XYZ file of C-alpha atoms in Angstrom:
412
model
C -18.025 192.084 150.640
C -16.530 190.290 153.793
C -13.066 191.002 152.770
C -13.756 195.112 152.032
C -15.464 194.978 155.129
C -12.622 193.561 157.246
C -10.115 195.806 155.768
C -11.831 199.267 156.112
C -12.016 197.617 159.823
C -8.266 197.095 160.571
C -7.375 200.187 158.009
C -9.416 202.455 161.055
C -8.430 201.046 164.034
C -5.342 200.899 163.422
C -5.718 204.470 162.307
C -3.836 203.686 158.691
C -3.995 205.567 156.161
C -6.535 203.928 153.679
C -6.002 204.352 149.719
C -8.550 201.977 147.201
C -7.104 200.613 144.423
C -10.087 200.183 141.487
C -9.168 199.452 137.876
C -5.444 200.563 138.570
C -6.139 204.417 136.471
C -5.362 206.773 138.964
C -2.837 209.522 137.556
C -2.551 211.238 140.928
C -1.272 207.833 142.672
C -4.116 207.550 145.123
C -4.136 203.783 144.521
C -0.854 203.125 146.815
C -0.391 204.786 149.946
C 2.919 204.936 151.924
C 2.669 203.695 155.064
C -0.222 202.864 154.458
C -3.223 200.074 153.429
C -4.175 199.387 149.971
C -7.363 197.838 149.913
C -7.218 196.677 146.252
C -10.677 195.563 143.770
C -9.129 195.158 141.373
C -10.332 191.115 141.240
C -13.619 191.672 141.572
C -14.260 191.864 138.065
C -17.493 190.864 137.446
C -20.013 192.191 135.109
C -23.912 191.576 134.825
C -25.856 192.438 131.745
C -29.874 192.977 131.794
C -30.644 193.033 128.693
C -33.980 193.874 129.473
C -34.330 196.781 131.446
C -30.788 198.167 129.670
C -29.144 198.172 132.942
C -25.469 196.971 133.851
C -23.689 195.839 137.279
C -20.147 196.450 137.620
C -18.140 195.479 140.335
C -15.433 198.179 141.543
C -12.205 195.964 140.329
C -13.703 195.939 136.201
C -11.598 198.572 133.528
C -14.174 200.188 130.622
C -12.740 197.137 128.610
C -14.120 194.271 130.688
C -17.884 196.771 130.929
C -17.298 197.105 126.718
C -17.028 193.563 126.026
C -20.028 192.777 127.832
C -21.810 195.235 127.043
C -21.164 195.333 123.211
C -22.432 192.321 122.738
C -26.578 193.579 123.408
C -25.414 196.341 121.807
C -25.104 198.883 124.774
C -22.593 200.904 126.257
C -22.500 203.099 130.055
C -21.222 206.492 129.043
C -17.395 206.128 130.242
C -13.275 207.251 128.979
C -11.847 206.971 126.190
C -9.587 204.278 126.464
C -10.417 200.654 128.232
C -7.343 201.095 130.787
C -10.166 203.484 132.893
C -11.117 201.652 135.609
C -14.712 201.911 135.711
C -14.347 203.130 139.739
C -12.591 205.771 140.010
C -14.363 207.708 137.043
C -17.350 206.734 137.889
C -16.434 207.978 141.297
C -15.327 212.062 139.710
C -17.754 212.335 136.933
C -16.871 210.753 134.132
C -16.622 212.346 130.392
C -16.097 210.659 127.456
C -17.537 209.425 123.477
C -20.941 208.860 124.960
C -21.386 211.807 127.068
C -22.926 214.867 124.492
C -24.887 212.294 124.018
C -26.651 210.228 127.058
C -24.843 212.796 130.620
C -21.394 211.817 132.708
C -21.090 208.340 133.854
C -22.889 209.540 136.603
C -25.581 210.730 135.096
C -26.434 206.547 134.471
C -24.986 205.467 137.876
C -28.523 204.328 140.372
C -27.272 202.332 142.848
C -23.913 201.819 144.010
C -23.221 198.909 147.624
C -21.037 201.324 149.667
C -18.954 199.670 152.447
C -18.773 202.603 155.314
C -16.146 203.242 157.093
C -17.758 202.109 160.769
C -17.960 198.899 158.680
C -21.340 198.760 158.015
C -22.593 197.673 154.168
C -25.155 199.823 152.339
C -27.193 200.121 149.397
C -27.690 203.662 148.610
C -30.048 204.703 145.699
C -33.229 206.890 145.166
C -34.935 204.946 147.588
C -32.220 203.894 150.399
C -29.108 206.266 151.637
C -29.860 209.130 148.539
C -27.651 211.779 150.244
C -24.630 209.298 149.522
C -25.808 208.676 146.123
C -25.990 212.646 145.983
C -22.252 212.271 147.187
C -21.355 209.617 144.650
C -22.342 211.607 142.146
C -19.248 213.282 141.432
C -17.577 213.311 145.313
C -15.245 210.784 144.428
C -13.554 208.380 147.419
C -14.762 210.341 149.961
C -17.373 208.672 151.549
C -16.352 204.548 151.899
C -15.068 201.508 149.538
C -17.380 201.177 146.659
C -17.729 197.532 145.951
C -20.351 197.103 142.983
C -22.054 200.128 140.806
C -25.560 199.686 138.959
C -25.340 201.228 136.030
C -28.539 202.031 132.630
C -26.781 201.341 129.580
C -27.430 202.593 125.839
C -27.293 201.555 122.229
C -24.094 201.826 120.335
C -22.598 199.567 118.185
C -21.206 201.000 115.626
C -19.783 204.512 115.303
C -18.562 206.749 112.588
C -15.122 208.163 114.464
C -11.918 208.011 114.467
C -8.779 210.500 114.459
C -8.169 213.182 111.952
C -4.601 214.631 112.098
C -3.443 218.338 111.306
C -0.055 219.381 111.482
C 0.496 222.234 113.486
C 0.734 224.550 111.663
C -2.832 224.564 110.939
C -3.882 224.146 114.881
C -4.994 227.489 114.758
C -7.620 227.396 111.996
C -8.984 223.696 113.516
C -9.661 225.114 116.858
C -11.599 228.410 115.804
C -13.672 226.188 113.450
C -13.992 223.634 116.490
C -15.115 226.041 119.242
C -17.846 227.252 117.159
C -19.133 223.597 115.546
C -19.294 222.337 119.572
C -21.820 225.342 120.567
C -23.931 223.860 117.171
C -22.909 220.319 116.867
C -25.637 217.432 117.605
C -25.629 215.676 120.983
C -24.652 211.855 119.137
C -22.156 214.344 117.060
C -19.071 213.867 119.342
C -15.421 215.352 118.534
C -12.549 215.740 121.489
C -9.559 217.749 120.567
C -5.759 216.917 120.642
C -2.225 218.949 120.525
C 0.432 216.099 120.420
C 2.585 214.271 118.452
C 2.299 211.608 115.510
C 3.504 208.449 116.969
C 6.447 206.563 115.484
C 4.954 203.501 114.766
C 2.232 201.295 113.010
C 0.086 201.938 111.495
C 0.722 205.613 110.974
C 3.049 206.828 108.080
C 6.542 206.943 108.549
C 6.771 210.191 106.377
C 4.777 211.611 109.885
C 6.616 210.112 112.636
C 7.678 212.713 115.201
C 5.240 215.714 113.563
C 3.662 218.047 115.890
C -0.091 217.634 115.130
C -3.283 219.361 115.885
C -6.020 215.799 116.095
C -9.821 215.510 115.701
C -10.928 212.802 117.603
C -14.666 212.613 115.883
C -17.183 210.320 117.073
C -21.248 210.179 115.478
C -23.647 207.402 116.934
C -26.628 207.893 114.835
C -27.446 206.850 111.609
C -24.759 205.609 109.725
C -25.391 207.133 106.003
C -26.280 210.602 108.827
C -23.071 210.160 110.453
C -21.094 209.708 107.236
C -22.293 212.533 105.790
C -21.822 214.916 108.769
C -17.749 213.922 109.446
C -17.631 214.210 105.708
C -18.848 218.267 106.236
C -16.310 218.467 108.365
C -13.800 217.532 106.530
C -15.050 219.593 103.893
C -14.539 222.724 106.481
C -10.867 222.247 107.107
C -7.748 222.089 105.899
C -6.756 218.360 104.205
C -5.390 216.351 106.842
C -2.452 214.972 106.352
C -3.382 211.219 108.301
C -7.030 210.532 108.568
C -8.140 207.075 109.945
C -12.549 207.977 110.597
C -14.683 205.895 109.076
C -17.099 203.093 110.716
C -16.297 201.253 113.272
C -17.382 199.065 116.147
C -17.724 201.408 119.734
C -15.983 198.548 121.141
C -13.079 199.297 119.114
C -13.278 202.776 119.603
C -12.788 202.164 122.969
C -9.569 200.397 123.230
C -7.817 201.765 120.180
C -5.721 204.557 121.823
C -4.322 201.010 124.714
C -1.315 200.297 123.117
C 0.099 204.215 122.344
C -0.382 204.250 126.780
C 1.469 201.107 128.168
C 1.341 200.546 132.661
C 4.709 201.452 133.741
C 5.334 205.245 131.412
C 5.847 208.114 134.386
C 2.649 210.794 133.384
C 2.135 214.131 135.370
C -0.649 216.046 134.527
C -2.753 218.885 134.732
C -6.349 219.797 134.151
C -8.743 222.701 133.883
C -12.535 223.071 133.262
C -12.672 225.005 130.040
C -16.013 227.299 129.433
C -14.574 229.524 126.539
C -11.635 229.138 123.954
C -10.300 232.916 123.174
C -8.119 233.392 119.773
C -5.366 234.446 123.091
C -5.953 231.384 124.652
C -5.216 229.350 120.937
C -1.862 231.792 120.810
C -1.135 230.444 124.344
C -1.940 226.458 123.762
C -0.175 226.579 120.200
C 3.186 228.015 121.960
C 3.173 225.654 124.200
C 2.063 222.642 122.066
C 5.342 223.160 120.301
C 7.264 223.006 123.505
C 6.188 219.224 123.694
C 9.228 217.031 125.922
C 8.626 213.787 124.058
C 6.344 212.567 121.764
C 3.466 211.213 123.694
C 2.909 214.163 125.580
C -0.382 216.214 125.051
C -3.252 218.330 125.450
C -6.684 217.374 125.196
C -10.268 219.326 125.050
C -12.984 216.483 125.740
C -16.574 217.841 125.287
C -18.702 218.006 127.830
C -21.658 219.483 126.979
C -25.061 218.264 125.043
C -27.059 216.004 127.392
C -24.269 217.051 130.626
C -25.103 220.734 130.886
C -29.647 218.863 130.474
C -28.362 218.205 134.692
C -28.824 221.033 137.358
C -25.437 221.764 139.153
C -27.035 220.792 142.732
C -28.762 218.214 140.484
C -25.298 215.364 141.262
C -22.077 216.665 143.189
C -20.268 217.393 140.357
C -20.428 221.140 139.627
C -19.424 221.898 136.688
C -22.878 221.424 134.171
C -21.855 224.840 132.093
C -18.690 224.073 131.054
C -17.771 223.348 128.060
C -14.601 221.725 127.950
C -12.221 219.383 130.046
C -8.989 219.856 129.450
C -6.120 217.290 130.742
C -2.200 218.632 129.581
C 0.110 215.105 130.324
C 3.344 214.745 129.989
C 4.134 211.454 129.117
C 7.238 209.858 128.937
C 9.448 206.112 129.295
C 12.422 207.673 130.525
C 13.088 208.150 134.120
C 15.591 210.836 133.132
C 13.006 212.517 131.558
C 10.929 213.367 134.586
C 11.518 216.387 135.618
C 11.012 217.512 132.443
C 7.743 216.211 131.980
C 6.874 217.627 134.806
C 8.340 221.371 134.307
C 6.270 221.044 130.786
C 2.592 220.195 131.819
C 3.262 222.447 134.294
C 4.211 225.288 132.378
C 1.760 224.772 129.927
C -1.021 224.948 133.009
C -0.110 228.032 134.477
C 0.259 229.531 130.388
C -3.414 228.456 129.922
C -5.103 229.356 133.618
C -5.353 232.420 133.708
C -8.675 231.781 130.218
C -10.474 229.001 131.958
C -12.449 228.005 135.415
C -11.146 228.127 138.481
C -12.080 224.265 139.510
C -11.246 221.200 136.630
C -12.454 217.132 136.835
C -10.919 216.262 139.520
C -9.130 213.122 137.854
C -7.164 214.968 136.112
C -5.582 217.262 139.287
C -2.742 216.169 141.096
C -2.318 214.701 144.485
C -0.902 218.825 145.583
C -3.902 221.026 144.115
C -4.537 222.107 147.443
C -8.284 222.908 149.400
C -9.230 226.027 147.483
C -8.361 223.669 144.162
C -11.296 221.467 145.707
C -13.394 223.977 146.709
C -13.292 225.586 143.508
C -13.920 222.440 141.585
C -17.065 221.707 143.751
C -18.575 225.105 143.908
C -21.753 225.463 145.536
C -21.395 221.951 146.098
C -18.644 222.322 148.232
C -20.448 223.434 152.529
C -22.753 219.938 151.044
C -20.528 217.477 150.386
C -18.358 218.299 153.379
C -21.751 218.071 155.669
C -22.390 214.334 153.668
C -17.831 213.612 154.581
C -18.718 214.664 158.534
C -22.137 212.198 158.409
C -20.536 209.294 156.364
C -17.041 209.680 157.535
C -16.660 212.201 160.652
C -12.745 210.974 160.821
C -12.529 211.775 157.627
C -10.715 208.251 157.439
C -11.231 208.208 153.192
C -8.735 210.768 153.299
C -6.480 209.737 149.809
C -8.363 211.331 147.684
C -9.288 215.188 146.401
C -10.126 215.481 149.808
C -13.476 216.715 150.801
C -12.969 217.676 154.592
C -15.890 216.515 157.329
C -17.929 220.450 158.364
C -20.569 220.252 160.284
């Protein structure tokens, strides 16, 4: 803590741009800065579970895998993302959606308390009693208000889930997507499924005859009674065409979280764009399939992540996260290992987004936004909460010291 305070004071006194690095997973690159100061929290990786209270204290440098490893021993989990390498701090401060979100809400909905170093170097604890307005801002407002050094979360039961990916060839995608939008509207909270348009990886454990095929995938995850979970996924299987690959079955939640880590090692080139999505009309489905057919690399993808169920049962003004009426959070990611392919990855993602955005809402999940989206896009993301965030920015960071982020500007 003392080092963080010293770093904030040094950056402020020397008028340096400050980047805050947690788990180091940020797509737009806000965990680093040129000609500025990086406050690297990645060594702050302590996790303490209180199984009686079902709470978890998490250091700001933790990845979700660090936390899952600790909580799984007690049959608990926190609603985080869908890969274990994601940093807890960045994921949480911008909302945090994942496999358990429909059942237990966003990560911010389970955030009880945060330790924060403010722009003047002072330390505060933000909870519902002390600095409650700051806690409200941290629940979705990003790194705009200070350096969070630890988080206290509520945890929930999650041990073995019935989960895994089911793949169909792209020719079946229109049928799968039309079924999916109807299924989503009536699915029980414990049944989560995200949809992807991507490519079968060329390597084990995927069958060689399917390597490189363009596909539509459903990643299902049912965190309920085992018999009910299998029955629910079997009903999905019965409703849809025969898949080319089906890896869904009983699996520890911990293993589900790190299932895809090996497909996306560090060092890849990424360019991603996002949107909040409320509806999925047939015309939008046609655009998705057309753009997915032009994918420039085997690793590139489009995913639709559900953000309904429990997420919808909080009011839009209850947290800084505003888009409580969206159905999905969409990400389009151009991904590859060849530096020479980077321009093509970027152009594909931009073209895809420009084609599909007219069907989507104005804002996006901040973690899926680029560093050059512009103030209008940020305002659209926070909606009616933007003005309140601006006033809190004026209170807690009037000089906009913490601006290497999806920046909320101070407002009188």
